[in-house]
Short mmCIF file of C-alpha atoms and ligand atoms in Angstrom, two decimals:
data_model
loop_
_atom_site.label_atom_id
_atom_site.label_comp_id
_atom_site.label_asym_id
_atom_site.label_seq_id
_atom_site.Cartn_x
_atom_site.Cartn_y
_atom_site.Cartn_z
CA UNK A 18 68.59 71.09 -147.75
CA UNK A 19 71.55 73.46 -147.81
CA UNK A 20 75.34 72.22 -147.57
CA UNK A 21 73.96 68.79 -147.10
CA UNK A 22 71.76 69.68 -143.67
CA UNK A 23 68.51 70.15 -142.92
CA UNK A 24 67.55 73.62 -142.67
CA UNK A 25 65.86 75.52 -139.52
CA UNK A 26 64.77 79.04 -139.20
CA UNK A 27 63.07 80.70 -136.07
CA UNK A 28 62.61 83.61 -134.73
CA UNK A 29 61.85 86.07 -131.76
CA UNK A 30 59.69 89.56 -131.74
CA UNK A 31 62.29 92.23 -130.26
CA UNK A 32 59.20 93.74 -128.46
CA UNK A 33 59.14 93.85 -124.42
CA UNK A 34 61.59 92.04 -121.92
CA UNK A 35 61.93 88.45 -123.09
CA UNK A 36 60.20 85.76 -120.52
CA UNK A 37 61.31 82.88 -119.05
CA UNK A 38 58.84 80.98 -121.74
CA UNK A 39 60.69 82.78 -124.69
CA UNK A 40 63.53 81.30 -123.34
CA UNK A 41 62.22 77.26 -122.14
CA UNK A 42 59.74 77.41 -125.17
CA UNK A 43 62.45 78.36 -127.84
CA UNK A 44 65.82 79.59 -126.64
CA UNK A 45 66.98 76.54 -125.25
CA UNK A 46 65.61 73.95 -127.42
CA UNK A 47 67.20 75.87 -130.80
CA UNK A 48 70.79 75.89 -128.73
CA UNK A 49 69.76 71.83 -128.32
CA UNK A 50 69.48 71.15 -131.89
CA UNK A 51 71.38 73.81 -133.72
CA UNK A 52 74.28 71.71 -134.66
CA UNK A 53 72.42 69.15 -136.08
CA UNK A 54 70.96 72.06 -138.86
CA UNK A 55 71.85 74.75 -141.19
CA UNK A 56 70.23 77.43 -139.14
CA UNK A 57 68.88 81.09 -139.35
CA UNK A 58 67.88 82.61 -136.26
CA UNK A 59 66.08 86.24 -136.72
CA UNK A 60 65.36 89.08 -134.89
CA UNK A 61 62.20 89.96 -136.29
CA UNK A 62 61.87 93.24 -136.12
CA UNK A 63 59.51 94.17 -138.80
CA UNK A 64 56.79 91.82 -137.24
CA UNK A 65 57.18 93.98 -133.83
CA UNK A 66 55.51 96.97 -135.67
CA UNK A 67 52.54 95.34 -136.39
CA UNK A 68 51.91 97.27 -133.05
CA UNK A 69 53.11 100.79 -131.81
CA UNK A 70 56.67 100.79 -131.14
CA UNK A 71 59.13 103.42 -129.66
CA UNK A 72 61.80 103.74 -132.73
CA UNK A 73 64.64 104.50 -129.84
CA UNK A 74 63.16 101.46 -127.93
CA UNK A 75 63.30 99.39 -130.98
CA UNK A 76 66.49 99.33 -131.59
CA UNK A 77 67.80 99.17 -128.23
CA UNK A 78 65.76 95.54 -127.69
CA UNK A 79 66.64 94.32 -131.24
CA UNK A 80 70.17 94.52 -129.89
CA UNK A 81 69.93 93.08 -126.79
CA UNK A 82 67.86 90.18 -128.34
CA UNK A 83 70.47 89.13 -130.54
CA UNK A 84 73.26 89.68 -128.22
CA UNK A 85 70.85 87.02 -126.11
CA UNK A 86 70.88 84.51 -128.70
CA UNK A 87 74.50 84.49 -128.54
CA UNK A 88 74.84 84.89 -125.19
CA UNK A 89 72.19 81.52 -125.01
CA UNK A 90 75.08 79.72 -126.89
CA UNK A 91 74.34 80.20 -130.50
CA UNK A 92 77.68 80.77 -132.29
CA UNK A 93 77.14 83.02 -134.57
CA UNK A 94 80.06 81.49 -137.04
CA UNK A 95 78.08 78.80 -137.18
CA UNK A 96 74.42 80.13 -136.95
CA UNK A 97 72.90 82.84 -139.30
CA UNK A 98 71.65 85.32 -136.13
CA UNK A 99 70.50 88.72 -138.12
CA UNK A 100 67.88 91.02 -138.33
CA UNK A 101 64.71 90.09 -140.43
CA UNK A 102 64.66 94.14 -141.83
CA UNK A 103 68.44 93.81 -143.28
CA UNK A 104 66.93 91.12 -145.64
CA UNK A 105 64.54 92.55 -147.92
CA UNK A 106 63.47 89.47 -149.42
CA UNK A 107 60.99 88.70 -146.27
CA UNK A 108 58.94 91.68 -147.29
CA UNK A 109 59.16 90.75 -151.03
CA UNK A 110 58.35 87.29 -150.42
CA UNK A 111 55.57 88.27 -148.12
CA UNK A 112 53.80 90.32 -150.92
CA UNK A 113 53.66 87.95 -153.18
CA UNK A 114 52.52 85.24 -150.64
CA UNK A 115 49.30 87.41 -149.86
CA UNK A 116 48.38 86.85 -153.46
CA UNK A 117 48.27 83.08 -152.26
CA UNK A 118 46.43 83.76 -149.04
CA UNK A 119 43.03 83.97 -148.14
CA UNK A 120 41.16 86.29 -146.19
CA UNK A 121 38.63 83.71 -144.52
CA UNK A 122 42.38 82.02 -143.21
CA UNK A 123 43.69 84.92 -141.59
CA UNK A 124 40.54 85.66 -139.86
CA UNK A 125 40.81 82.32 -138.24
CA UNK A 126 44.21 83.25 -136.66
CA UNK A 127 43.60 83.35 -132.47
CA UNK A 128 46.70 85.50 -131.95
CA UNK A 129 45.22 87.84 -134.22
CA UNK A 130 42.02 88.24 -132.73
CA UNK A 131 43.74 88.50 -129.45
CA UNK A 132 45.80 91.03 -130.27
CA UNK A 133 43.20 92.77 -132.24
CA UNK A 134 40.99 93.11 -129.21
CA UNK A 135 44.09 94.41 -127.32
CA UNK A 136 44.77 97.35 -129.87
CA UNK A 137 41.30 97.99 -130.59
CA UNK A 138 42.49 101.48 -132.04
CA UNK A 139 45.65 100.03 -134.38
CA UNK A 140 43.84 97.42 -136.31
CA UNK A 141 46.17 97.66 -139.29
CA UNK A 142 46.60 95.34 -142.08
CA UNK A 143 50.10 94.64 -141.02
CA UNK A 144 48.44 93.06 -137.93
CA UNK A 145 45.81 90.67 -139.96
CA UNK A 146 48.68 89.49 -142.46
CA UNK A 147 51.12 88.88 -140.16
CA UNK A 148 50.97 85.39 -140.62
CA UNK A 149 52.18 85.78 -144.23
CA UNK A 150 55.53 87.65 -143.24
CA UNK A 151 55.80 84.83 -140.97
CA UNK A 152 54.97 82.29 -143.86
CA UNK A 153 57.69 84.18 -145.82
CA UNK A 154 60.22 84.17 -142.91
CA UNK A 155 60.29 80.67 -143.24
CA UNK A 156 59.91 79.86 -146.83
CA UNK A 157 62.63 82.25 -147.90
CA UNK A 158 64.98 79.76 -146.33
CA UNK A 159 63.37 76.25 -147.64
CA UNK A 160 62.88 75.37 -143.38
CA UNK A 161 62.33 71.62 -142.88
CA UNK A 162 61.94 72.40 -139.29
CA UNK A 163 60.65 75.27 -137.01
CA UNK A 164 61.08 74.91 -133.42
CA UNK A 165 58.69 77.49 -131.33
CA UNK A 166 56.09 76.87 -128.50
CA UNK A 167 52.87 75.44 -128.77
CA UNK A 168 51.05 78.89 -128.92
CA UNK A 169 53.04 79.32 -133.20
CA UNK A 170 51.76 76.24 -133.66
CA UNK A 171 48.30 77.52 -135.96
CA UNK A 172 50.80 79.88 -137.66
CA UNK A 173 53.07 77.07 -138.26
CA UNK A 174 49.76 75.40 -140.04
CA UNK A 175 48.80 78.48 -142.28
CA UNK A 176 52.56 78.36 -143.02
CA UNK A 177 52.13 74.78 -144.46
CA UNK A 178 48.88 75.43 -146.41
CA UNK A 179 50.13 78.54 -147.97
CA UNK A 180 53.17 76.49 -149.50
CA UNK A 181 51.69 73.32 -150.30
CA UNK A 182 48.63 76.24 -152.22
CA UNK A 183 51.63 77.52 -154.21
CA UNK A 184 53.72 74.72 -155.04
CA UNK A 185 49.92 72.66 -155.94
CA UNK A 186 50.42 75.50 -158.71
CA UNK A 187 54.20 76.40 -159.68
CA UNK A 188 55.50 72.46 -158.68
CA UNK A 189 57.88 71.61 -155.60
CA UNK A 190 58.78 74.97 -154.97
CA UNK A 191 58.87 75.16 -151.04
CA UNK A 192 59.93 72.31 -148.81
CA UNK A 193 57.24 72.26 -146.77
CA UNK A 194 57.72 72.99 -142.98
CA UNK A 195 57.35 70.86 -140.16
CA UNK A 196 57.06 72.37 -136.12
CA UNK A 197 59.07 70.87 -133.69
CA UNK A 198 57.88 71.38 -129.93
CA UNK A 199 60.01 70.70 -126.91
CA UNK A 200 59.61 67.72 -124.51
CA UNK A 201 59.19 70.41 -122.04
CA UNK A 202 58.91 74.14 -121.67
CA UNK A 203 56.33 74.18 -124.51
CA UNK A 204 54.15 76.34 -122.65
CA UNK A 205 55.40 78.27 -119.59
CA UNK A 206 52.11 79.52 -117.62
CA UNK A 207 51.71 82.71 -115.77
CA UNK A 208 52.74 82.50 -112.16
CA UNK A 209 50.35 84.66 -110.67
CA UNK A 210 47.28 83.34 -113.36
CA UNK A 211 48.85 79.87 -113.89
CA UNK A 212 45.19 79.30 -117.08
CA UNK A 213 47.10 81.88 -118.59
CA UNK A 214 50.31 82.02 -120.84
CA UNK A 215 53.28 83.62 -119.53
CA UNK A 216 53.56 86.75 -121.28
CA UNK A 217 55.89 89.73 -122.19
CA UNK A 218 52.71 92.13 -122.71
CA UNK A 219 51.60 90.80 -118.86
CA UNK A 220 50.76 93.83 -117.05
CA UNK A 221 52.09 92.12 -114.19
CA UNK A 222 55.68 91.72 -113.76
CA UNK A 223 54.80 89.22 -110.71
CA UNK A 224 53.15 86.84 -113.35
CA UNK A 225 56.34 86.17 -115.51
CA UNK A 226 60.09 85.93 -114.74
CA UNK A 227 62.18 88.37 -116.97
CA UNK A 228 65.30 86.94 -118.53
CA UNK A 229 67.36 89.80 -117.00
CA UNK A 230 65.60 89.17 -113.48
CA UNK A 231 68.47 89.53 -110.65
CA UNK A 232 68.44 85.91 -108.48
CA UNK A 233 66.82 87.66 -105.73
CA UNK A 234 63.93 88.69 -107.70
CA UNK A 235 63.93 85.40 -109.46
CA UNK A 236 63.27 83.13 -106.13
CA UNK A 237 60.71 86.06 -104.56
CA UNK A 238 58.58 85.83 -107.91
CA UNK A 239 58.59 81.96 -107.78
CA UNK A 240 57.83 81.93 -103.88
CA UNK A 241 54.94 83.86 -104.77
CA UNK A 242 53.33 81.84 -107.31
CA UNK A 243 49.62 81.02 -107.34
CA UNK A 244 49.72 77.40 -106.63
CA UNK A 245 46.66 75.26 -104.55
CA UNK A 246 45.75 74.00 -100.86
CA UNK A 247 46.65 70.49 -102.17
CA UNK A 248 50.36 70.84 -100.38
CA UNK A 249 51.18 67.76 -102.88
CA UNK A 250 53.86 68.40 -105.39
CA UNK A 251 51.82 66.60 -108.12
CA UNK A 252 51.85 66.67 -111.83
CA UNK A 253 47.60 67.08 -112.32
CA UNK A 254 45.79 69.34 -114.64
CA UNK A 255 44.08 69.81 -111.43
CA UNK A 256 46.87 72.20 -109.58
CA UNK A 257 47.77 74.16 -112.77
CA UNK A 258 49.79 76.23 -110.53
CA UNK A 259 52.23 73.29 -109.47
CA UNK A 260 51.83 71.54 -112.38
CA UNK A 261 53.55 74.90 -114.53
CA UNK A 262 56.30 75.03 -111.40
CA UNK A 263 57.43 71.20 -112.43
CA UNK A 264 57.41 72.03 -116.17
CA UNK A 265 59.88 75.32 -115.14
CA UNK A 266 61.78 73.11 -112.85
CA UNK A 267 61.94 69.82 -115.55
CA UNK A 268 62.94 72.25 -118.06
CA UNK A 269 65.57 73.90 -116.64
CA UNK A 270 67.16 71.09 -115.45
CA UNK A 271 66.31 68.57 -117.52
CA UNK A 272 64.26 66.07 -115.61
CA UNK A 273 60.53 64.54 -115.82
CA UNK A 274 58.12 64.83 -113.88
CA UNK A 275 57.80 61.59 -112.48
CA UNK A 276 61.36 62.51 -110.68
CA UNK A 277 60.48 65.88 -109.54
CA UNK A 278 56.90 64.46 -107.97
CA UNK A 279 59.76 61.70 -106.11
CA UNK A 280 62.36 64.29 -105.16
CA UNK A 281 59.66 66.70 -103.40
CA UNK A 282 57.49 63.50 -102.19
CA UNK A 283 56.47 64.58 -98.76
CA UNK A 284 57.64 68.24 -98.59
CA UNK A 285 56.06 71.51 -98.32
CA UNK A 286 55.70 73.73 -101.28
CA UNK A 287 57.66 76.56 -99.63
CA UNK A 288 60.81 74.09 -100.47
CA UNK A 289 59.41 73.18 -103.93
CA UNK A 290 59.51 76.57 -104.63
CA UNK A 291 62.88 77.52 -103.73
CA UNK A 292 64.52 74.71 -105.60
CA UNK A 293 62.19 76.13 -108.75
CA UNK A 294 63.77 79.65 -108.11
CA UNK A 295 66.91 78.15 -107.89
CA UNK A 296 66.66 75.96 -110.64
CA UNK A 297 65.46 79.16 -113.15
CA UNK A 298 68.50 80.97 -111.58
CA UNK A 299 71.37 78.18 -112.13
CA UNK A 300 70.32 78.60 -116.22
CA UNK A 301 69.50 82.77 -116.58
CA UNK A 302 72.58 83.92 -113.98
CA UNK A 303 75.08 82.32 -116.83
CA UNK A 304 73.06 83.64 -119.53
CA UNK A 305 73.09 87.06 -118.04
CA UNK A 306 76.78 86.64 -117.13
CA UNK A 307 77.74 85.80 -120.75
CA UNK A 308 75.68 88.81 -122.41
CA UNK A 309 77.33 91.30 -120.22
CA UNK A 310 80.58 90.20 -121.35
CA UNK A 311 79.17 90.54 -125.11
CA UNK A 312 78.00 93.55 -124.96
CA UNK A 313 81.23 95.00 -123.96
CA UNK A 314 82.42 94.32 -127.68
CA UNK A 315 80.55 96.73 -129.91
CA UNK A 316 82.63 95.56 -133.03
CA UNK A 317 82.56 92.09 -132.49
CA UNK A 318 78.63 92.35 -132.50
CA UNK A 319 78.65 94.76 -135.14
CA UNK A 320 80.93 92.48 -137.53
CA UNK A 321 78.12 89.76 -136.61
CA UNK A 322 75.19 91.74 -137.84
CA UNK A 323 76.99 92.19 -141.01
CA UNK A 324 78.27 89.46 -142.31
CA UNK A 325 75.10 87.16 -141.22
CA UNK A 326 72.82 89.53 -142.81
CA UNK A 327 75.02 89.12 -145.61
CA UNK A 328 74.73 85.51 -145.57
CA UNK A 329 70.98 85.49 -144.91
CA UNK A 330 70.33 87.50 -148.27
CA UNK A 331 72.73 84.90 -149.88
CA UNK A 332 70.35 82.16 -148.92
CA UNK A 333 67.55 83.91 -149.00
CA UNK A 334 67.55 85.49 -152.74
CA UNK A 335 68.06 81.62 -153.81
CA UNK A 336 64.06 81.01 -153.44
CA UNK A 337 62.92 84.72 -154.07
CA UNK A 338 64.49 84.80 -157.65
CA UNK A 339 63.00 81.06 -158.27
CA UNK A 340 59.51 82.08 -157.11
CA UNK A 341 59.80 85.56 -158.59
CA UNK A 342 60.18 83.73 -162.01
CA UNK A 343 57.80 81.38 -161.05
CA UNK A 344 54.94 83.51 -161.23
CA UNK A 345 55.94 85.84 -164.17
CA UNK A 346 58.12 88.86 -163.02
CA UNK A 347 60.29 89.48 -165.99
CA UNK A 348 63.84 88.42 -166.29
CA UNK A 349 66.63 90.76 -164.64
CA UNK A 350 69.00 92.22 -167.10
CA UNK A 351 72.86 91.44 -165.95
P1 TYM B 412 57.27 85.51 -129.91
O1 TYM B 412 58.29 86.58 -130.10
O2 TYM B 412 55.98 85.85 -129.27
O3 TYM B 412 57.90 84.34 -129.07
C1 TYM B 412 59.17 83.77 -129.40
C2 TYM B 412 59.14 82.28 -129.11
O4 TYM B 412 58.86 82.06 -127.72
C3 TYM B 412 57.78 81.13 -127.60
N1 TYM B 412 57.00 81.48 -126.39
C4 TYM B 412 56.71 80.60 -125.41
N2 TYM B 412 57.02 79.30 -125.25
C5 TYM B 412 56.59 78.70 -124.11
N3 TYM B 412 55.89 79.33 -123.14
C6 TYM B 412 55.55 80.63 -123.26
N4 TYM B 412 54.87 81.24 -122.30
C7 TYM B 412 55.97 81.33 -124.45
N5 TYM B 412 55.84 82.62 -124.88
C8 TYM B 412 56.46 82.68 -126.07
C9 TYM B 412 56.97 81.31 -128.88
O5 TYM B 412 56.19 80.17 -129.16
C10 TYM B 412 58.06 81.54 -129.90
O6 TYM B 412 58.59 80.31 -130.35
N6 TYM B 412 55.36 85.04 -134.48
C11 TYM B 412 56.49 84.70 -133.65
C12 TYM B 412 57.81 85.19 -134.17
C13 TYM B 412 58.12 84.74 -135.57
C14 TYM B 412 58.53 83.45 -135.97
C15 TYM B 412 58.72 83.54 -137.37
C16 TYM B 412 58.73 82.27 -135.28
C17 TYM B 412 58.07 85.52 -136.67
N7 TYM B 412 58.45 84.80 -137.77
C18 TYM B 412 59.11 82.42 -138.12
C19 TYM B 412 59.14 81.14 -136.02
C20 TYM B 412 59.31 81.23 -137.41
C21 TYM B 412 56.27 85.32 -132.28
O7 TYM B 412 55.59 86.30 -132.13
O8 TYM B 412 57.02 84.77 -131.28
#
């Protein structure tokens, strides 16, 4: 609890062009619920070099990510948007969270292994304790709630175990973090592989929609989506293809299912498909709008970065100091 709200913290890797399911599976649904929090959004940059990064590249996406949060309709007056390396107390908090975590725990984590068999030649320890900076990320700021999509989830659960480990020890020293998933959007599927997650690391730029996709691009990529022979616009685990095109479509426009399978009862899917395009288009062509306009204002952005990171360390040195006492470091000398 902070200023007499809940508190929320989330955050986004500033690695590769952000998908459509960054933006259904988390984007939107923080916007949704920010007001009713004391939140901290981060750009979390120093998880994005658990693999090989371009410095140049880095930067340049870190940017643009946090200009999108903004541009998603975050006000940054009212929501702490910063970058997780202008806070030092995630990496400090993160050490000393490792001496709480176990090795047999990390090497249950899936996204580990999957990304372990991806980088078969960088398998660094930053990698295999990744879920600990995470764990700090959202300690640091006492989070009662953590919206992400479904695929955080098991990190979200390691998150929980590590604090309710420490606190079983020092007393109530973490609020203890519950995950909030979306109605919809939780998991946005591939559209040319729709068993498959969509992906920023897809190899395949047919298989996700980019948040800086033109229109034109948008509706060809959706018009070619892997769908069935069924020619029913059904919500079935058995036309994973569809049933990922009414998820896009509910989500963007906030309706169920049930309504979508009515409104497309008895039409072709070369018409459910354009109204999907068209759909993802009427929410990312404002978005994209918006962050053009912001990133004509270097100061403005720059003034942001700065004062929130300010305001982040504020916050965040609250819990290090208590926990930093907690387990023995001496006293500071003022
Ligand atoms: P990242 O950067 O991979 O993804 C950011 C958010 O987008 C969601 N997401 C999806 N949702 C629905 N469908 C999809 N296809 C899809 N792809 C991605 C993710 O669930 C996430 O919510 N480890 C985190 C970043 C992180 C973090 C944190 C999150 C670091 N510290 C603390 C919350 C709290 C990650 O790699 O997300």
């Amino acid at each position: 609890m902070l200023d007499g709200k809940k508190t929320l913290f989330s955050g986004m890797q500033a690695t590769g062009n952000l998908t459509l399911g960054n933006y259904l599976g988390a984007l939107k649904n923080w916007v949704g619920i920010a007001d009713e929090y004391q939140t901290f959004y981060s750009v979390v940059d120093m998880h994005s070099i658990t693999v090989r990064q371009d410095p140049a590249e880095l930067r340049k996406r870190a940017r643009t990510l946090l200009t999108l949060y903004i541009a998603a309709g975050l006000d940054p007056e009212k929501n702490c948007i910063y970058y997780q390396s202008h806070v030092s107390g995630h990496a400090e908090l993160a050490w000393i969270l490792n001496c709480f975590t176990y090795m047999g725990e990390l090497n249950r984590m899936t996204q580990f292994k999957d990304k372990a068999a991806k980088h078969a030649d960088n398998i660094n320890a930053g990698l295999f304790t990744y879920p600990v900076l995470m764990a700090a990320d959202i300690l640091l700021y006492q989070a009662d709630v953590v919206p992400v999509g479904i695929d955080q989830k098991q990190h979200l659960e390691i998150t929980r175990d590590i604090a309710m480990r420490f606190n079983s020890v020092y007393g109530d020293v973490f609020t203890i973090p519950e995950v909030y998933i979306g109605k919809s959007g939780a998991k946005i599927m591939s559209l040319q592989d729709p068993l498959k997650k969509m992906s920023k690391s897809d190899e395949n730029p047919n298989s996700s929609i980019y948040l800086m996709d033109d229109p034109d691009t948008i509706i060809r990529k959706c018009k070619r989506a892997v769908t069935d022979s069924e020619a029913v616009v059904r919500y079935s685990e058995e036309q994973p293809g569809i049933k990922n095109l009414i998820d896009i479509y509910c989500s963007c426009l906030d309706k169920t299912p049930a309504e979508t399978e009515r409104e497309f009862d008895g039409k072709g899917y070369g018409e459910f498909k354009t109204a999907v395009g068209e759909a993802v288009v009427s929410v990312l062509k404002p978005l994209q709008d918006r962050f053009a306009d912001l990133t004509k204002n270097k100061d403005y952005l720059d003034g942001v970065i700065k004062t929130n990171a300010e305001k982040a360390a504020y916050f965040s040195n609250k819990t290090l100091r208590k926990v930093q006492k907690k387990v023995g470091f001496p006293e500071r000398i003022r």
